[in-house]
């Protein structure tokens, strides 16, 4: 019925144009408005433009073979009564089923009436063709098919058009890390702020995890515990030396320098605590300064001990005037001079290139690393390099003095302690350069604790053994007999 109406519309539309022609085999050309070169036309053809065709279509009115009036309203919509048919394939034959009606002649009320339960949809991937009169399908099913070839993209995904396919065909692509989409069928993914990261589903931005070496985590707790334990052990050694300060072993090795060395070792252990916990501007500024000054003081005391041992041996020779240099004043001069260089380096570092707190957003995914920017890597390595220079010089002097008389000699112990110190810090540099995040801090704390423990054990371990467990060896007579 709808096809017949279209034919009559076309006939009535062109009827006024054919009034002056009697030949029904005439050809009609509809010329697009943008076509500047119309086709050649003989007497049996009529050139009709789109505007002319539209003009006559709006004026169409007729009664079709079913006795129904056919006309158009001002908006171009057709009036009439239509059956809505559902076409299904039954075997090799098609079958029509009436599923509803559309009556445009009704001014009030419901014009469209559809029985949804009577509709049989396609259950496969067949193509559909819908018009006002027919609903075509291939395989019957009561499930309503999708009108697109791709399903909806859930939040966290974006739509990516398929090349060479219609606009309704697309792929759902998961948003990359750091980007989200919080709507269905989102076209784009949106970047999270710098201090936020995506959740696992890429549907919202969540605050990044703030990471630093804290006292609550096992690594920080263990290192802090060792720092406190070793510092207490050093204080206990100092108490032992103070209690037995008049014995031969303590007096033979410059007890005042031993006290100062033990104090500096205590601060070396404790300075590692400044590297644990949430960094701040204050801790970032002072922690490397504390490390540099305390270790410089410690190595300077060891260097002074070594030099005093050499001077004391030289002073025992007849006619030698070095006896005036054997004393605590000479040791203080060596310690002060050696430590002043390190203090100057650190002062320049703090004044010109002061360390500062710098959150790092890019090293680890989804993590903000709270770390200290050293301000100048050169000044950091100058500090460690000067410590290495002092330790190397002490090692050389102690190694050359290892065969001096045993009553005055602790050069052997100093040689082993400096060898341990240099080995630890030589291993620290590649570890420092190859680690990231809080493990950089952990590697430096480990180097501080291990090198300090090496100094404490190599220099004071044998002395504590004699003082506490072998008191018979802690006499002047025993030391002199051993020397002779």
Tab-separated table of C-alpha atoms in Angstrom:
chain	number	residue	atom	x	y	z
A	1	UNK	CA	0.000	0.000	0.000
A	2	UNK	CA	2.819	2.374	0.866
A	3	UNK	CA	4.545	1.712	-2.466
A	4	UNK	CA	1.380	2.480	-4.411
A	5	UNK	CA	0.968	5.733	-2.538
A	6	UNK	CA	4.492	6.735	-3.457
A	7	UNK	CA	3.769	6.038	-7.131
A	8	UNK	CA	0.631	8.151	-7.081
A	9	UNK	CA	2.406	10.946	-5.281
A	10	UNK	CA	5.033	11.004	-7.979
A	11	UNK	CA	2.381	10.927	-10.709
A	12	UNK	CA	0.293	13.693	-9.225
A	13	UNK	CA	3.367	15.668	-8.600
A	14	UNK	CA	4.456	15.677	-12.212
A	15	UNK	CA	0.957	15.912	-13.595
A	16	UNK	CA	0.873	19.711	-14.019
A	17	UNK	CA	4.176	19.579	-15.863
A	18	UNK	CA	2.771	17.159	-18.434
A	19	UNK	CA	-0.312	19.137	-19.361
A	20	UNK	CA	1.133	20.277	-22.612
A	21	UNK	CA	2.530	16.874	-23.602
A	22	UNK	CA	0.551	13.871	-24.839
A	23	UNK	CA	3.325	11.288	-25.019
A	24	UNK	CA	3.470	9.238	-21.802
A	25	UNK	CA	6.980	7.971	-22.565
A	26	UNK	CA	8.458	11.294	-21.672
A	27	UNK	CA	11.667	11.309	-19.502
A	28	UNK	CA	12.061	13.538	-16.451
A	29	UNK	CA	15.442	14.669	-15.153
A	30	UNK	CA	15.754	16.068	-11.657
A	31	UNK	CA	18.705	18.462	-11.640
A	32	UNK	CA	20.642	18.912	-8.367
A	33	UNK	CA	21.127	22.538	-7.406
A	34	UNK	CA	24.929	22.210	-7.583
A	35	UNK	CA	24.920	20.656	-11.086
A	36	UNK	CA	25.946	23.386	-13.508
A	37	UNK	CA	25.981	21.157	-16.603
A	38	UNK	CA	22.533	19.529	-17.121
A	39	UNK	CA	22.308	16.514	-19.436
A	40	UNK	CA	21.216	17.054	-23.046
A	41	UNK	CA	17.452	17.127	-23.367
A	42	UNK	CA	15.212	16.456	-26.387
A	43	UNK	CA	11.547	17.271	-26.882
A	44	UNK	CA	10.559	14.105	-24.983
A	45	UNK	CA	12.262	15.168	-21.734
A	46	UNK	CA	11.601	17.730	-19.054
A	47	UNK	CA	14.250	19.310	-16.855
A	48	UNK	CA	12.942	19.646	-13.288
A	49	UNK	CA	14.910	21.227	-10.463
A	50	UNK	CA	14.704	20.133	-6.821
A	51	UNK	CA	12.855	23.260	-5.795
A	52	UNK	CA	10.260	22.698	-8.513
A	53	UNK	CA	9.776	19.112	-7.401
A	54	UNK	CA	9.350	20.158	-3.772
A	55	UNK	CA	6.884	22.852	-4.773
A	56	UNK	CA	4.559	20.376	-6.444
A	57	UNK	CA	4.963	17.673	-3.779
A	58	UNK	CA	3.647	19.983	-1.069
A	59	UNK	CA	0.462	20.516	-3.126
A	60	UNK	CA	-0.320	16.827	-3.697
A	61	UNK	CA	-3.746	15.514	-2.676
A	62	UNK	CA	-5.425	12.386	-4.022
A	63	UNK	CA	-7.388	9.275	-3.070
A	64	UNK	CA	-5.504	5.989	-3.537
A	65	UNK	CA	-6.977	2.673	-4.679
A	66	UNK	CA	-7.893	1.799	-1.108
A	67	UNK	CA	-10.080	4.877	-0.904
A	68	UNK	CA	-7.742	6.702	1.477
A	69	UNK	CA	-6.786	10.346	1.151
A	70	UNK	CA	-3.103	11.036	0.684
A	71	UNK	CA	-1.610	14.493	1.334
A	72	UNK	CA	1.243	16.257	3.175
A	73	UNK	CA	1.185	18.785	5.957
A	74	UNK	CA	3.250	21.957	6.126
A	75	UNK	CA	6.162	20.046	7.631
A	76	UNK	CA	6.236	17.445	4.857
A	77	UNK	CA	4.721	14.618	6.943
A	78	UNK	CA	2.161	12.386	5.228
A	79	UNK	CA	-1.364	11.851	6.459
A	80	UNK	CA	-2.913	8.419	6.481
A	81	UNK	CA	-3.565	5.093	8.203
A	82	UNK	CA	-0.855	2.430	8.104
A	83	UNK	CA	-0.452	-1.125	9.297
A	84	UNK	CA	2.894	-1.984	10.882
A	85	UNK	CA	3.984	-5.401	9.650
A	86	UNK	CA	6.718	-7.660	10.933
A	87	UNK	CA	8.285	-9.827	8.260
A	88	UNK	CA	9.902	-13.122	9.299
A	89	UNK	CA	11.440	-15.946	7.360
A	90	UNK	CA	9.652	-19.266	7.900
A	91	UNK	CA	11.653	-21.887	6.146
A	92	UNK	CA	12.043	-20.658	2.562
A	93	UNK	CA	8.994	-18.414	2.676
A	94	UNK	CA	8.452	-14.989	4.184
A	95	UNK	CA	5.539	-14.352	6.498
A	96	UNK	CA	3.934	-11.043	7.523
A	97	UNK	CA	2.557	-10.447	10.967
A	98	UNK	CA	0.624	-7.340	11.925
A	99	UNK	CA	2.133	-5.909	15.088
A	100	UNK	CA	0.630	-2.425	15.185
A	101	UNK	CA	-0.929	0.562	13.448
A	102	UNK	CA	-0.161	4.203	12.773
A	103	UNK	CA	-3.042	6.627	12.162
A	104	UNK	CA	-2.004	10.180	11.374
A	105	UNK	CA	-5.586	11.318	10.909
A	106	UNK	CA	-6.194	11.262	14.638
A	107	UNK	CA	-5.736	14.731	16.084
A	108	UNK	CA	-5.950	13.654	19.708
A	109	UNK	CA	-4.932	10.436	21.399
A	110	UNK	CA	-2.276	7.896	20.568
A	111	UNK	CA	-1.444	7.720	16.875
A	112	UNK	CA	1.050	4.822	17.166
A	113	UNK	CA	-0.040	1.472	18.595
A	114	UNK	CA	2.389	-1.475	18.757
A	115	UNK	CA	1.991	-4.938	20.292
A	116	UNK	CA	5.583	-5.553	21.456
A	117	UNK	CA	4.943	-9.175	22.392
A	118	UNK	CA	4.006	-9.989	18.803
A	119	UNK	CA	7.273	-8.701	17.359
A	120	UNK	CA	9.822	-11.332	16.356
A	121	UNK	CA	13.380	-9.893	16.230
A	122	UNK	CA	16.471	-11.315	14.648
A	123	UNK	CA	18.561	-13.546	16.901
A	124	UNK	CA	21.617	-13.377	14.686
A	125	UNK	CA	23.763	-10.636	13.222
A	126	UNK	CA	21.539	-10.035	10.206
A	127	UNK	CA	20.962	-6.543	8.842
A	128	UNK	CA	17.702	-4.747	9.487
A	129	UNK	CA	15.705	-2.426	7.259
A	130	UNK	CA	13.067	-0.318	8.963
A	131	UNK	CA	10.417	1.872	7.342
A	132	UNK	CA	7.073	3.229	8.339
A	133	UNK	CA	5.292	0.238	6.797
A	134	UNK	CA	7.603	-2.724	7.348
A	135	UNK	CA	9.936	-4.121	9.969
A	136	UNK	CA	12.140	-6.669	8.289
A	137	UNK	CA	14.180	-9.286	10.084
A	138	UNK	CA	15.789	-12.599	9.226
A	139	UNK	CA	15.759	-14.900	12.245
A	140	UNK	CA	12.887	-14.776	14.699
A	141	UNK	CA	13.590	-14.010	18.354
A	142	UNK	CA	11.837	-12.141	21.138
A	143	UNK	CA	15.069	-10.422	22.211
A	144	UNK	CA	15.434	-6.851	20.977
A	145	UNK	CA	18.659	-6.545	18.946
A	146	UNK	CA	21.179	-3.775	19.291
A	147	UNK	CA	21.038	-1.044	16.703
A	148	UNK	CA	24.828	-0.763	16.599
A	149	UNK	CA	27.498	-3.306	15.722
A	150	UNK	CA	29.442	-2.607	18.945
A	151	UNK	CA	28.308	-2.670	22.548
A	152	UNK	CA	28.594	0.241	24.956
A	153	UNK	CA	32.030	1.115	26.285
A	154	UNK	CA	31.879	1.109	30.111
A	155	UNK	CA	33.576	3.768	32.255
A	156	UNK	CA	37.333	3.352	32.181
A	157	UNK	CA	37.325	2.792	28.414
A	158	UNK	CA	37.146	5.064	25.383
A	159	UNK	CA	35.628	4.559	21.954
A	160	UNK	CA	38.031	4.058	19.048
A	161	UNK	CA	36.420	4.059	15.558
A	162	UNK	CA	37.108	1.043	13.372
A	163	UNK	CA	38.797	1.932	10.113
A	164	UNK	CA	36.528	1.503	7.106
A	165	UNK	CA	33.436	0.733	9.228
A	166	UNK	CA	30.298	2.789	9.959
A	167	UNK	CA	30.302	5.259	12.807
A	168	UNK	CA	28.380	2.825	14.999
A	169	UNK	CA	31.266	0.330	14.838
A	170	UNK	CA	34.050	0.968	17.335
A	171	UNK	CA	36.459	-0.723	19.721
A	172	UNK	CA	36.559	-0.166	23.473
A	173	UNK	CA	40.120	0.651	24.547
A	174	UNK	CA	41.169	0.769	28.197
A	175	UNK	CA	42.375	4.205	29.268
A	176	UNK	CA	46.158	4.327	29.796
A	177	UNK	CA	47.677	4.700	33.247
A	178	UNK	CA	47.201	8.174	34.634
A	179	UNK	CA	44.015	8.790	32.596
A	180	UNK	CA	40.353	8.024	33.312
A	181	UNK	CA	36.888	8.104	31.778
A	182	UNK	CA	33.912	8.221	34.130
A	183	UNK	CA	31.097	8.013	31.566
A	184	UNK	CA	29.711	5.287	29.332
A	185	UNK	CA	30.799	5.554	25.668
A	186	UNK	CA	33.366	8.223	26.452
A	187	UNK	CA	35.229	9.462	23.387
A	188	UNK	CA	38.351	10.592	25.265
A	189	UNK	CA	40.253	9.755	28.429
A	190	UNK	CA	41.137	12.576	30.795
A	191	UNK	CA	44.479	13.092	32.550
A	192	UNK	CA	44.592	12.930	36.354
A	193	UNK	CA	46.206	15.767	38.354
A	194	UNK	CA	49.898	15.391	39.137
A	195	UNK	CA	49.305	14.346	42.745
A	196	UNK	CA	46.603	11.810	41.815
A	197	UNK	CA	46.573	8.466	40.029
A	198	UNK	CA	43.987	6.181	38.502
A	199	UNK	CA	42.275	3.358	40.318
A	200	UNK	CA	42.467	-0.165	38.908
A	201	UNK	CA	39.314	0.324	36.815
A	202	UNK	CA	40.436	3.696	35.366
A	203	UNK	CA	37.158	5.280	36.459
A	204	UNK	CA	38.380	7.900	38.926
A	205	UNK	CA	41.513	9.651	40.142
A	206	UNK	CA	42.695	8.790	43.652
A	207	UNK	CA	45.459	10.482	45.677
A	208	UNK	CA	48.881	8.991	45.113
A	209	UNK	CA	50.545	7.018	47.896
A	210	UNK	CA	53.159	9.088	49.734
A	211	UNK	CA	56.297	7.023	50.282
A	212	UNK	CA	59.325	7.574	52.505
A	213	UNK	CA	61.407	5.484	54.879
A	214	UNK	CA	59.270	5.567	58.016
A	215	UNK	CA	59.660	4.154	61.490
A	216	UNK	CA	56.426	2.156	61.071
A	217	UNK	CA	57.657	-0.069	58.262
A	218	UNK	CA	59.984	-3.022	59.023
A	219	UNK	CA	63.005	-1.662	57.136
A	220	UNK	CA	62.961	1.697	58.900
A	221	UNK	CA	62.243	0.118	62.279
A	222	UNK	CA	65.109	-2.362	61.978
A	223	UNK	CA	67.617	0.299	60.935
A	224	UNK	CA	66.505	2.679	63.676
A	225	UNK	CA	66.799	-0.146	66.219
A	226	UNK	CA	70.321	-1.005	65.102
A	227	UNK	CA	71.327	2.666	65.234
A	228	UNK	CA	70.125	2.969	68.839
A	229	UNK	CA	71.640	-0.391	69.876
A	230	UNK	CA	75.029	0.389	68.349
A	231	UNK	CA	75.095	3.875	69.869
A	232	UNK	CA	74.309	2.399	73.299
A	233	UNK	CA	77.042	-0.184	72.798
A	234	UNK	CA	79.482	2.627	71.976
A	235	UNK	CA	78.472	4.481	75.137
A	236	UNK	CA	79.046	1.283	77.118
A	237	UNK	CA	82.557	1.014	75.654
A	238	UNK	CA	83.137	4.643	76.660
A	239	UNK	CA	81.996	3.817	80.194
A	240	UNK	CA	84.410	0.886	80.280
A	241	UNK	CA	87.269	3.121	79.169
A	242	UNK	CA	86.357	5.716	81.781
A	243	UNK	CA	86.192	3.110	84.516
A	244	UNK	CA	89.560	1.582	83.567
A	245	UNK	CA	91.171	4.847	82.511
A	246	UNK	CA	94.286	4.246	84.642
A	247	UNK	CA	95.051	0.811	83.215
A	248	UNK	CA	97.903	0.192	80.802
A	249	UNK	CA	95.845	-0.563	77.681
A	250	UNK	CA	93.775	2.606	77.968
A	251	UNK	CA	96.725	4.841	78.784
A	252	UNK	CA	99.016	3.351	76.129
A	253	UNK	CA	96.774	4.447	73.263
A	254	UNK	CA	96.045	8.085	74.115
A	255	UNK	CA	92.909	7.772	76.210
A	256	UNK	CA	91.730	11.337	75.522
A	257	UNK	CA	91.654	10.627	71.781
A	258	UNK	CA	89.843	7.365	72.526
A	259	UNK	CA	87.156	9.260	74.438
A	260	UNK	CA	86.717	11.721	71.588
A	261	UNK	CA	86.642	8.921	69.024
A	262	UNK	CA	83.980	7.030	70.968
A	263	UNK	CA	81.833	10.162	71.233
A	264	UNK	CA	82.150	10.805	67.521
A	265	UNK	CA	81.250	7.172	66.779
A	266	UNK	CA	78.139	7.550	68.956
A	267	UNK	CA	77.045	10.545	66.897
A	268	UNK	CA	77.832	8.638	63.706
A	269	UNK	CA	75.336	5.955	64.714
A	270	UNK	CA	72.731	8.476	65.823
A	271	UNK	CA	72.997	10.699	62.734
A	272	UNK	CA	71.432	7.893	60.720
A	273	UNK	CA	68.143	8.572	62.540
A	274	UNK	CA	67.908	11.904	60.697
A	275	UNK	CA	67.442	9.915	57.463
A	276	UNK	CA	64.419	7.992	58.807
A	277	UNK	CA	60.910	9.459	58.976
A	278	UNK	CA	59.043	11.903	56.778
A	279	UNK	CA	61.536	14.389	55.350
A	280	UNK	CA	61.155	18.094	56.073
A	281	UNK	CA	63.089	21.172	55.082
A	282	UNK	CA	65.017	21.050	58.356
A	283	UNK	CA	65.999	17.390	58.151
A	284	UNK	CA	66.949	17.744	54.487
A	285	UNK	CA	69.252	20.631	55.389
A	286	UNK	CA	71.029	19.139	58.400
A	287	UNK	CA	71.223	15.389	57.790
A	288	UNK	CA	74.075	15.394	55.270
A	289	UNK	CA	75.850	18.074	57.301
A	290	UNK	CA	75.648	15.919	60.441
A	291	UNK	CA	76.863	12.901	58.506
A	292	UNK	CA	79.829	14.751	57.012
A	293	UNK	CA	80.972	16.460	60.222
A	294	UNK	CA	80.641	13.428	62.527
A	295	UNK	CA	82.466	11.071	60.186
A	296	UNK	CA	85.138	13.665	59.485
A	297	UNK	CA	85.679	14.034	63.238
A	298	UNK	CA	85.838	10.254	63.623
A	299	UNK	CA	88.384	9.717	60.830
A	300	UNK	CA	90.409	12.717	62.032
A	301	UNK	CA	90.692	11.139	65.482
A	302	UNK	CA	91.894	7.881	63.935
A	303	UNK	CA	94.415	9.772	61.803
A	304	UNK	CA	95.640	11.607	64.903
A	305	UNK	CA	95.998	8.296	66.743
A	306	UNK	CA	98.099	6.908	63.914
A	307	UNK	CA	100.329	9.960	63.763
A	308	UNK	CA	100.805	9.952	67.550
A	309	UNK	CA	101.847	6.264	67.409
A	310	UNK	CA	104.518	7.088	64.817
A	311	UNK	CA	105.748	10.147	66.728
A	312	UNK	CA	105.879	8.194	70.019
A	313	UNK	CA	108.020	5.496	68.435
A	314	UNK	CA	110.330	8.028	66.846
A	315	UNK	CA	110.640	9.918	70.154
A	316	UNK	CA	112.049	6.843	71.919
A	317	UNK	CA	115.240	7.014	69.903
A	318	UNK	CA	118.203	8.766	71.595
A	319	UNK	CA	118.733	12.389	70.609
A	320	UNK	CA	115.297	12.775	69.020
A	321	UNK	CA	113.400	16.003	69.836
A	322	UNK	CA	109.939	14.698	68.851
A	323	UNK	CA	109.049	13.973	72.478
A	324	UNK	CA	107.518	17.472	72.808
A	325	UNK	CA	104.981	16.530	70.087
A	326	UNK	CA	103.769	13.459	71.937
A	327	UNK	CA	100.692	14.766	73.699
A	328	UNK	CA	97.010	15.592	73.432
A	329	UNK	CA	97.765	19.058	71.988
A	330	UNK	CA	99.275	17.523	68.863
A	331	UNK	CA	96.290	15.221	68.504
A	332	UNK	CA	93.880	18.142	68.849
A	333	UNK	CA	95.797	20.063	66.199
A	334	UNK	CA	95.524	17.174	63.741
A	335	UNK	CA	91.830	16.689	64.506
A	336	UNK	CA	91.017	20.387	64.245
A	337	UNK	CA	92.957	20.902	61.012
A	338	UNK	CA	91.516	17.819	59.328
A	339	UNK	CA	87.965	18.579	60.382
A	340	UNK	CA	88.100	22.249	59.361
A	341	UNK	CA	88.360	21.323	55.682
A	342	UNK	CA	85.170	19.260	55.894
A	343	UNK	CA	83.380	22.037	57.778
A	344	UNK	CA	84.299	24.531	55.040
A	345	UNK	CA	83.004	22.180	52.337
A	346	UNK	CA	79.696	21.743	54.164
A	347	UNK	CA	79.300	25.469	54.857
A	348	UNK	CA	79.754	26.236	51.170
A	349	UNK	CA	77.251	23.494	50.368
A	350	UNK	CA	74.619	24.821	52.780
A	351	UNK	CA	75.045	28.462	51.798
A	352	UNK	CA	75.309	28.149	48.034
A	353	UNK	CA	73.489	24.894	47.269
A	354	UNK	CA	71.247	24.240	50.243
A	355	UNK	CA	69.388	20.884	50.155
A	356	UNK	CA	65.591	21.095	50.063
A	357	UNK	CA	62.511	18.895	50.188
A	358	UNK	CA	61.318	17.790	46.742
A	359	UNK	CA	58.296	15.525	46.145
A	360	UNK	CA	59.052	13.238	43.207
A	361	UNK	CA	55.975	12.320	41.142
A	362	UNK	CA	57.627	10.450	38.285
A	363	UNK	CA	60.053	7.812	39.591
A	364	UNK	CA	57.447	5.264	40.723
A	365	UNK	CA	53.991	4.753	39.232
A	366	UNK	CA	51.175	5.975	41.470
A	367	UNK	CA	53.599	7.007	44.226
A	368	UNK	CA	54.857	10.370	45.486
A	369	UNK	CA	58.381	9.993	46.809
A	370	UNK	CA	59.125	12.459	49.580
A	371	UNK	CA	62.857	12.875	49.142
A	372	UNK	CA	65.542	15.427	49.742
A	373	UNK	CA	67.198	17.115	46.805
A	374	UNK	CA	70.837	17.462	47.764
A	375	UNK	CA	71.080	20.789	45.969
A	376	UNK	CA	74.410	19.917	44.418
A	377	UNK	CA	75.552	16.400	43.617
A	378	UNK	CA	79.109	17.705	43.284
A	379	UNK	CA	79.143	18.968	46.875
A	380	UNK	CA	77.722	15.654	48.094
A	381	UNK	CA	80.511	13.709	46.409
A	382	UNK	CA	83.084	16.259	47.633
A	383	UNK	CA	81.968	15.472	51.196
A	384	UNK	CA	82.268	11.724	50.676
A	385	UNK	CA	85.483	12.182	48.682
A	386	UNK	CA	87.149	14.085	51.506
A	387	UNK	CA	86.195	11.324	53.937
A	388	UNK	CA	87.722	8.850	51.516
A	389	UNK	CA	90.902	10.942	51.368
A	390	UNK	CA	91.234	11.028	55.173
A	391	UNK	CA	90.555	7.298	55.420
A	392	UNK	CA	93.083	6.501	52.673
A	393	UNK	CA	95.755	8.647	54.293
A	394	UNK	CA	95.101	7.026	57.676
A	395	UNK	CA	95.252	3.590	56.055
A	396	UNK	CA	98.626	4.305	54.431
A	397	UNK	CA	100.150	5.711	57.644
A	398	UNK	CA	98.778	2.844	59.755
A	399	UNK	CA	99.994	0.259	57.266
A	400	UNK	CA	103.516	1.685	57.327
A	401	UNK	CA	103.459	1.742	61.150
A	402	UNK	CA	102.117	-1.787	61.615
A	403	UNK	CA	105.513	-3.202	62.713
A	404	UNK	CA	106.151	-0.737	65.527
A	405	UNK	CA	106.568	-2.131	69.086
A	406	UNK	CA	103.360	-3.721	70.389
A	407	UNK	CA	103.315	-1.710	73.632
A	408	UNK	CA	102.479	1.452	71.722
A	409	UNK	CA	101.058	0.036	68.542
A	410	UNK	CA	97.396	-0.081	67.509
A	411	UNK	CA	98.262	0.580	63.860
A	412	UNK	CA	97.256	-2.951	62.900
A	413	UNK	CA	93.732	-2.396	64.208
A	414	UNK	CA	93.534	0.994	62.519
A	415	UNK	CA	94.651	-0.628	59.245
A	416	UNK	CA	91.785	-3.123	59.382
A	417	UNK	CA	89.277	-0.445	60.427
A	418	UNK	CA	90.235	1.832	57.527
A	419	UNK	CA	90.131	-1.086	55.108
A	420	UNK	CA	86.599	-1.852	56.300
A	421	UNK	CA	85.583	1.810	56.028
A	422	UNK	CA	86.905	2.186	52.487
A	423	UNK	CA	85.314	-1.082	51.361
A	424	UNK	CA	81.878	-0.103	52.677
A	425	UNK	CA	81.818	3.338	51.108
A	426	UNK	CA	83.272	2.094	47.827
A	427	UNK	CA	80.319	-0.312	47.644
A	428	UNK	CA	77.878	2.413	48.653
A	429	UNK	CA	78.404	4.626	45.587
A	430	UNK	CA	77.178	2.109	42.952
A	431	UNK	CA	74.332	1.088	45.263
A	432	UNK	CA	73.382	4.754	45.704
A	433	UNK	CA	73.313	5.304	41.955
A	434	UNK	CA	71.325	2.163	41.111
A	435	UNK	CA	68.508	2.348	43.691
A	436	UNK	CA	65.346	4.464	43.719
A	437	UNK	CA	63.041	6.008	46.255
A	438	UNK	CA	63.380	5.181	49.914
A	439	UNK	CA	66.003	2.525	49.157
A	440	UNK	CA	68.507	5.281	48.336
A	441	UNK	CA	68.129	6.491	51.920
A	442	UNK	CA	68.259	2.925	53.220
A	443	UNK	CA	71.534	2.252	51.389
A	444	UNK	CA	73.154	5.342	52.926
A	445	UNK	CA	71.939	4.400	56.422
A	446	UNK	CA	73.301	0.894	55.918
A	447	UNK	CA	76.698	2.303	54.885
A	448	UNK	CA	76.743	4.624	57.932
A	449	UNK	CA	75.913	1.830	60.378
A	450	UNK	CA	78.227	-0.756	58.849
A	451	UNK	CA	81.253	1.536	58.533
A	452	UNK	CA	80.770	2.874	62.083
A	453	UNK	CA	80.428	-0.653	63.424
A	454	UNK	CA	83.598	-1.642	61.590
A	455	UNK	CA	85.522	1.184	63.248
A	456	UNK	CA	84.119	0.345	66.673
A	457	UNK	CA	84.822	-3.371	66.372
A	458	UNK	CA	88.290	-3.205	64.809
A	459	UNK	CA	89.725	-0.516	67.095
A	460	UNK	CA	87.988	-1.082	70.435
A	461	UNK	CA	87.013	-4.743	70.231
A	462	UNK	CA	90.468	-6.143	71.088
A	463	UNK	CA	90.954	-3.589	73.888
A	464	UNK	CA	87.613	-4.405	75.518
A	465	UNK	CA	88.505	-8.085	75.292
A	466	UNK	CA	91.748	-7.505	77.241
A	467	UNK	CA	90.166	-5.105	79.753
A	468	UNK	CA	87.138	-7.243	80.577
A	469	UNK	CA	88.221	-10.821	79.919
A	470	UNK	CA	92.028	-10.803	80.206
A	471	UNK	CA	92.879	-8.399	83.051
A	472	UNK	CA	96.248	-10.099	83.486
A	473	UNK	CA	97.279	-8.700	80.132
A	474	UNK	CA	96.210	-5.173	81.119
A	475	UNK	CA	99.428	-4.337	82.976
A	476	UNK	CA	102.474	-2.278	82.124
A	477	UNK	CA	104.775	-5.205	82.889
A	478	UNK	CA	102.987	-7.474	80.449
A	479	UNK	CA	103.063	-4.858	77.678
A	480	UNK	CA	106.761	-4.143	78.246
A	481	UNK	CA	107.643	-7.829	78.279
A	482	UNK	CA	105.725	-8.336	75.088
A	483	UNK	CA	107.542	-5.424	73.501
A	484	UNK	CA	110.955	-6.762	74.573
